[in-house]
Amino acid sequence: MKNFASSLGNKNKFLILGCGFSGSFFARTVRQFGCKVLTSSRSKKQDPNSFIFNSENDIIPDEKIFDGVTHILSCIPPDKNGRDPVLGSLKNKLQSLSLEWIGYLSTTGVYGNTKGDWVSEIDQPNPLQKRSHMRLNCEKEWITSGLPVQIFRLPGIYGPGRSTFEAIKNQKIRVIKKKDQVFSRIHVADITNAIIHVLQNSNSLKFHQIINIADDQPCSQIEVIRYCYGLLDLKMPKPISFEEAKEELSPIAKSFWMENRRVSNNLLCETLGYKLIYKNYKVGLKNCFVNCQK
Ligand SMILES: NC(=O)c1ccc[n+]([C@@H]2O[C@H](COP(=O)([O-])OP(=O)(O)OC[C@H]3O[C@@H](n4cnc5c(N)ncnc54)[C@H](OP(=O)(O)O)[C@@H]3O)[C@@H](O)[C@H]2O)c1
């Protein structure tokens, strides 16, 4: 990380398109290295470094936002028609810039259901859900855009302010058991730090256009929920079977349970040498717990 300051430093200008949960963490961190960072959202923010970009209303950033931009991170999901909001509105503009790098946050949903088997970047995507087909199409559009893009496939994202603790607090928790079902996940700090690690490796874009960012320990949701109740010193509600629960789940919640896979981080952690900050849900949730006690 120290090298990042010297290798990237303050001559770089980042645009974070879609500064939600992951984008804000990335923006905060990169600013600490002295880089200039501008961030987009769909509505006006007080922050002077924020600008509006909303493909739904054709609100496009002003030309001067792009002056001197070297790096872009897009955290915006496909729109309701399955198009990529950034490429749909800004592709020509981006192609006219002298960009060093674009990061695109995608999802491991593109791998589909592997019935619990491990998946890695060399596996052929096999999307099950319509939204994952759309996502794969967006990935393909980025890859064929001719832009210097690197795609990061992410499993369930959690971190301070967005974790099982909030679900418990807001009484939105359902303790569901489904035999052999696992989920992969990633702490938001590891998304940022893994991307920074990859950015320091100037050859990685040439050789690794698609990279999974996941922790070391896919596991059942019930294991995670039990751990949180333990930290809170509260009694976990009685689990119900997926068969019983499924009638009450929203279509989107139900769809997550239809896919069962373990996402490999070998490329990131073995080949590219990234060291996870939160290698499993226990250390990651301890960090969230400490933060929610403050
Ligand atoms: N959450 C997960 O567990 C998960 C898992 C795997 C992959 N992903 C994907 O990873 C990426 C980052 O996830 P996240 O949870 O950090 O995202 P997030 O908090 O939901 O932020 C998404 C950002 O995109 C902006 N946005 C959405 N539609 C837009 C449009 N049509 N035009 C312009 N801006 C638009 C939002 O603007 P506002 O700030 O105005 O709302 C927001 O800043 C997303 O693509 C997400 O689908 C998420």
Coordinates of C-alpha atoms and ligand atoms in Angstrom, one line a residue:
M1 CA 0.0 0.0 0.0
K2 CA 2.9 2.3 0.7
N3 CA 4.0 2.0 -2.9
F4 CA 0.6 3.0 -4.1
A5 CA 1.1 6.5 -2.9
S6 CA 4.4 6.8 -4.9
S7 CA 3.3 4.7 -7.9
L8 CA -0.1 6.5 -8.3
G9 CA 0.2 9.5 -6.2
N10 CA -1.4 12.9 -6.6
K11 CA -1.0 13.2 -10.3
N12 CA -3.9 10.9 -10.8
K13 CA -7.5 11.7 -11.0
F14 CA -10.2 9.1 -10.3
L15 CA -13.9 9.2 -11.2
I16 CA -16.0 6.9 -9.1
L17 CA -19.2 6.3 -11.1
G18 CA -22.0 5.2 -8.7
C19 CA -20.6 6.1 -5.3
G20 CA -22.7 3.8 -3.2
F21 CA -21.5 1.4 -0.5
S22 CA -18.4 0.0 -2.3
G23 CA -17.6 3.2 -4.2
S24 CA -17.6 5.4 -1.1
F25 CA -15.1 3.1 0.7
F26 CA -12.9 3.2 -2.4
A27 CA -13.1 7.0 -2.8
R28 CA -12.2 7.6 0.9
T29 CA -9.2 5.3 0.7
V30 CA -7.8 6.6 -2.5
R31 CA -8.2 10.2 -1.4
Q32 CA -5.9 9.3 1.6
F33 CA -3.2 8.6 -1.0
G34 CA -3.4 12.1 -2.3
C35 CA -5.3 11.3 -5.5
K36 CA -8.0 13.6 -6.7
V37 CA -11.3 11.8 -6.6
L38 CA -14.7 12.9 -7.9
T39 CA -17.8 10.8 -7.3
S40 CA -21.2 10.4 -8.9
S41 CA -24.7 9.9 -7.6
R42 CA -28.1 10.2 -9.1
S43 CA -29.1 13.2 -6.9
K44 CA -27.4 16.3 -5.7
K45 CA -25.0 15.9 -2.7
Q46 CA -23.5 18.6 -0.5
D47 CA -20.0 17.2 -1.1
P48 CA -18.2 19.6 -3.6
N49 CA -16.4 16.6 -5.0
S50 CA -19.7 14.9 -6.0
F51 CA -21.5 15.4 -9.4
I52 CA -24.7 14.0 -10.8
F53 CA -24.9 11.2 -13.3
N54 CA -28.2 9.6 -13.8
S55 CA -28.7 7.5 -17.0
E56 CA -32.4 7.1 -16.1
N57 CA -33.0 10.9 -16.7
D58 CA -30.2 11.4 -19.2
I59 CA -28.3 13.6 -16.8
I60 CA -24.7 13.4 -18.0
P61 CA -21.7 14.9 -16.2
D62 CA -20.4 18.2 -17.4
E63 CA -17.4 18.1 -19.8
K64 CA -15.0 19.6 -17.2
I65 CA -15.6 16.6 -14.8
F66 CA -13.5 14.5 -17.3
D67 CA -10.6 16.9 -17.5
G68 CA -7.4 15.1 -16.6
V69 CA -9.1 11.8 -15.6
T70 CA -6.7 8.9 -15.5
H71 CA -8.7 6.2 -13.7
I72 CA -12.4 5.3 -13.5
L73 CA -14.2 2.8 -11.2
S74 CA -17.8 1.9 -12.2
C75 CA -19.9 0.5 -9.5
I76 CA -23.2 0.9 -11.3
P77 CA -25.4 -2.2 -12.0
P78 CA -27.2 -2.8 -15.3
D79 CA -30.3 -0.7 -15.9
K80 CA -33.8 -2.2 -16.0
N81 CA -33.3 -3.0 -19.7
G82 CA -30.1 -4.8 -19.0
R83 CA -27.9 -2.0 -20.5
D84 CA -24.8 -0.7 -18.8
P85 CA -25.6 2.9 -17.7
V86 CA -22.1 4.1 -18.2
L87 CA -21.5 2.6 -21.6
G88 CA -25.0 3.6 -22.7
S89 CA -24.4 7.2 -21.9
L90 CA -20.7 7.8 -21.9
K91 CA -18.9 5.3 -24.1
N92 CA -17.8 7.8 -26.7
K93 CA -16.7 10.3 -24.1
L94 CA -14.6 7.6 -22.3
Q95 CA -13.1 6.5 -25.6
S96 CA -11.9 10.0 -26.3
L97 CA -9.9 10.2 -23.0
S98 CA -6.4 9.1 -22.3
L99 CA -7.4 6.7 -19.5
E100 CA -4.9 4.4 -17.8
W101 CA -7.4 2.1 -16.2
I102 CA -11.1 1.4 -15.7
G103 CA -12.4 -0.9 -13.0
Y104 CA -15.9 -2.4 -13.4
L105 CA -17.6 -4.0 -10.4
S106 CA -19.5 -7.1 -11.5
T107 CA -21.0 -10.1 -9.7
T108 CA -20.2 -13.8 -9.3
G109 CA -23.8 -14.3 -10.2
V110 CA -22.6 -14.7 -13.8
Y111 CA -21.2 -18.2 -12.8
G112 CA -24.7 -19.5 -12.0
N113 CA -25.4 -22.6 -9.9
T114 CA -22.5 -25.0 -9.4
K115 CA -24.2 -27.0 -6.8
G116 CA -21.7 -26.1 -4.2
D117 CA -18.6 -26.6 -6.4
W118 CA -15.7 -24.0 -6.6
V119 CA -15.7 -21.6 -9.5
S120 CA -12.8 -19.6 -10.8
E121 CA -12.2 -17.1 -13.6
I122 CA -11.4 -19.8 -16.1
D123 CA -14.8 -21.4 -15.7
Q124 CA -17.3 -20.6 -18.4
P125 CA -20.0 -18.3 -17.0
N126 CA -23.4 -20.0 -16.9
P127 CA -25.9 -17.5 -15.6
L128 CA -29.2 -18.8 -14.2
Q129 CA -31.0 -15.5 -13.4
K130 CA -32.1 -13.0 -15.9
R131 CA -30.2 -10.3 -14.1
S132 CA -27.0 -12.4 -14.3
H133 CA -27.5 -12.7 -18.1
M134 CA -27.8 -9.0 -18.3
R135 CA -24.6 -8.6 -16.2
L136 CA -22.7 -10.9 -18.4
N137 CA -23.8 -8.9 -21.4
C138 CA -22.5 -5.7 -19.7
E139 CA -19.2 -7.4 -19.0
K140 CA -18.9 -8.3 -22.7
E141 CA -19.8 -4.8 -23.7
W142 CA -17.0 -3.4 -21.5
I143 CA -14.5 -6.0 -22.8
T144 CA -15.3 -5.2 -26.5
S145 CA -15.3 -1.4 -25.8
G146 CA -11.5 -1.1 -26.5
L147 CA -11.2 0.6 -23.1
P148 CA -8.5 -0.5 -20.6
V149 CA -11.0 -2.2 -18.4
Q150 CA -10.5 -4.7 -15.6
I151 CA -13.6 -6.6 -14.3
F152 CA -13.9 -7.5 -10.6
R153 CA -16.5 -10.2 -9.9
L154 CA -17.9 -9.9 -6.4
P155 CA -20.1 -12.2 -4.1
G156 CA -22.3 -10.7 -1.3
I157 CA -20.8 -7.5 -0.1
Y158 CA -20.8 -6.6 3.6
G159 CA -19.1 -4.2 5.9
P160 CA -19.8 -1.6 8.6
G161 CA -23.3 -0.3 8.2
R162 CA -24.4 -3.1 5.9
S163 CA -24.2 -6.5 7.6
T164 CA -26.2 -9.1 9.5
F165 CA -26.1 -6.8 12.5
E166 CA -28.3 -4.3 10.7
A167 CA -30.6 -7.0 9.5
I168 CA -31.0 -8.2 13.2
K169 CA -31.4 -4.7 14.4
N170 CA -34.1 -3.9 11.8
Q171 CA -35.8 -7.2 12.5
K172 CA -35.2 -8.2 8.8
I173 CA -33.6 -11.5 9.7
R174 CA -34.9 -14.9 8.6
V175 CA -33.0 -17.9 9.9
I176 CA -33.3 -20.3 7.0
K177 CA -31.7 -23.7 6.7
K178 CA -31.1 -25.4 3.4
K179 CA -29.0 -28.5 3.3
D180 CA -25.5 -28.1 1.9
Q181 CA -26.2 -24.5 0.8
V182 CA -23.3 -22.0 1.0
F183 CA -22.7 -18.4 0.1
S184 CA -19.4 -16.6 -0.7
R185 CA -19.0 -13.1 0.6
I186 CA -16.5 -10.2 0.7
H187 CA -15.8 -7.3 3.2
V188 CA -16.0 -3.9 1.5
A189 CA -12.5 -3.0 2.7
D190 CA -11.1 -6.0 0.8
I191 CA -12.8 -4.9 -2.4
T192 CA -10.9 -1.5 -2.1
N193 CA -7.6 -3.0 -1.0
A194 CA -7.6 -5.8 -3.5
I195 CA -8.2 -3.3 -6.4
I196 CA -5.4 -1.1 -5.1
H197 CA -3.1 -4.1 -4.9
V198 CA -4.0 -5.0 -8.5
L199 CA -3.4 -1.4 -9.6
Q200 CA 0.1 -1.6 -8.3
N201 CA 0.8 -4.5 -10.5
S202 CA 1.1 -2.9 -13.9
N203 CA 1.1 -6.2 -15.7
S204 CA -2.2 -7.4 -14.2
L205 CA -4.4 -5.6 -16.7
K206 CA -2.5 -7.2 -19.6
F207 CA -2.9 -10.7 -18.2
H208 CA -5.9 -10.8 -16.0
Q209 CA -8.9 -8.9 -17.3
I210 CA -11.3 -10.7 -14.9
I211 CA -10.6 -11.2 -11.2
N212 CA -12.8 -12.6 -8.4
I213 CA -12.6 -10.8 -5.1
A214 CA -14.0 -13.2 -2.4
D215 CA -12.9 -14.3 1.0
D216 CA -11.4 -17.7 1.9
Q217 CA -14.4 -19.2 3.5
P218 CA -17.8 -19.7 1.8
C219 CA -20.2 -21.0 4.3
S220 CA -23.9 -21.3 5.2
Q221 CA -25.9 -18.2 6.1
I222 CA -27.0 -19.8 9.3
E223 CA -23.4 -20.1 10.5
V224 CA -23.0 -16.3 10.0
I225 CA -26.2 -15.4 11.7
R226 CA -25.4 -17.7 14.7
Y227 CA -22.0 -16.0 15.0
C228 CA -23.7 -12.5 15.1
Y229 CA -26.2 -13.5 17.7
G230 CA -23.3 -14.9 19.7
L231 CA -21.4 -11.6 19.5
L232 CA -24.6 -9.7 20.5
D233 CA -25.2 -12.1 23.3
L234 CA -28.7 -12.7 22.1
K235 CA -30.6 -15.9 21.4
M236 CA -30.9 -16.8 17.7
P237 CA -34.5 -17.4 16.5
K238 CA -35.4 -21.0 15.7
P239 CA -34.3 -21.8 12.1
I240 CA -37.0 -22.6 9.5
S241 CA -36.5 -24.8 6.5
F242 CA -36.1 -23.2 3.0
E243 CA -39.2 -25.1 1.9
E244 CA -41.2 -23.4 4.7
A245 CA -39.7 -20.0 4.2
K246 CA -39.8 -19.7 0.4
E247 CA -43.4 -18.7 0.1
E248 CA -42.7 -15.6 2.1
L249 CA -39.5 -14.6 0.4
S250 CA -39.4 -11.9 -2.3
P251 CA -38.5 -13.2 -5.8
I252 CA -35.1 -11.7 -5.5
A253 CA -34.4 -13.2 -2.1
K254 CA -35.6 -16.5 -3.3
S255 CA -33.4 -16.4 -6.4
F256 CA -30.3 -16.1 -4.2
W257 CA -31.1 -19.4 -2.6
M258 CA -31.4 -21.1 -6.1
E259 CA -27.7 -20.8 -6.6
N260 CA -25.0 -22.6 -4.6
R261 CA -21.4 -22.0 -5.3
R262 CA -18.0 -21.4 -3.7
V263 CA -16.0 -18.6 -5.3
S264 CA -12.3 -19.2 -5.6
N265 CA -9.9 -16.3 -4.9
N266 CA -6.8 -18.2 -6.0
L267 CA -6.0 -15.8 -8.8
L268 CA -6.1 -12.8 -6.6
C269 CA -4.6 -14.3 -3.4
E270 CA -2.1 -16.8 -4.9
T271 CA -1.1 -15.7 -8.3
L272 CA -1.4 -11.9 -7.6
G273 CA -0.3 -12.2 -4.0
Y274 CA -3.1 -10.1 -2.3
K275 CA -3.4 -10.7 1.4
L276 CA -7.0 -10.5 2.6
I277 CA -7.7 -8.2 5.5
Y278 CA -10.8 -10.2 6.5
K279 CA -10.2 -13.7 5.4
N280 CA -13.5 -15.0 6.7
Y281 CA -16.8 -13.8 8.1
K282 CA -15.7 -14.1 11.7
V283 CA -12.9 -11.5 11.4
G284 CA -15.0 -9.4 9.0
L285 CA -18.1 -9.3 11.3
K286 CA -15.9 -8.5 14.4
N287 CA -14.9 -5.4 12.5
C288 CA -18.6 -4.6 11.8
F289 CA -19.5 -5.3 15.4
V290 CA -16.9 -3.0 16.8
N291 CA -18.1 -0.3 14.4
C292 CA -21.7 -0.7 15.3
Q293 CA -20.9 -0.4 19.1
K294 CA -19.4 3.1 18.5
Ligands
LIG1 N1 -24.4 -5.5 -2.8 C1 -23.9 -6.7 -3.1 O1 -23.9 -7.7 -2.2 C2 -23.3 -7.0 -4.4 C3 -22.8 -8.3 -4.7 C4 -22.1 -8.5 -5.9 C5 -22.0 -7.4 -6.9 N2 -22.6 -6.2 -6.6 C6 -22.5 -5.2 -7.6 O2 -21.3 -4.4 -7.3 C7 -21.5 -3.0 -7.6 C8 -21.4 -2.2 -6.4 O3 -22.3 -2.7 -5.4 P1 -22.7 -1.7 -4.1 O4 -23.6 -2.6 -3.3 O5 -21.6 -1.0 -3.6 O6 -23.6 -0.7 -4.9 P2 -24.7 0.4 -4.4 O7 -24.4 0.8 -3.0 O8 -26.1 -0.1 -4.7 O9 -24.4 1.6 -5.3 C9 -24.7 1.6 -6.7 C10 -24.4 3.0 -7.2 O10 -24.9 3.1 -8.6 C11 -25.6 4.3 -8.8 N3 -26.6 4.1 -9.9 C12 -27.5 3.1 -10.0 N4 -28.2 3.1 -11.1 C13 -27.7 4.2 -11.8 C14 -28.0 4.8 -13.0 N5 -28.9 4.3 -13.9 N6 -27.3 5.9 -13.4 C15 -26.3 6.4 -12.6 N7 -26.0 5.9 -11.4 C16 -26.7 4.8 -11.0 C17 -26.3 4.6 -7.4 O11 -26.6 6.0 -7.4 P3 -27.2 6.6 -6.0 O12 -26.0 6.9 -5.1 O13 -27.8 7.9 -6.4 O14 -28.1 5.6 -5.4 C18 -25.2 4.2 -6.5 O15 -24.2 5.2 -6.3 C19 -23.0 -3.0 -8.2 O16 -22.9 -3.1 -9.6 C20 -23.6 -4.2 -7.6 O17 -24.7 -4.6 -8.4 C21 -23.2 -6.0 -5.4

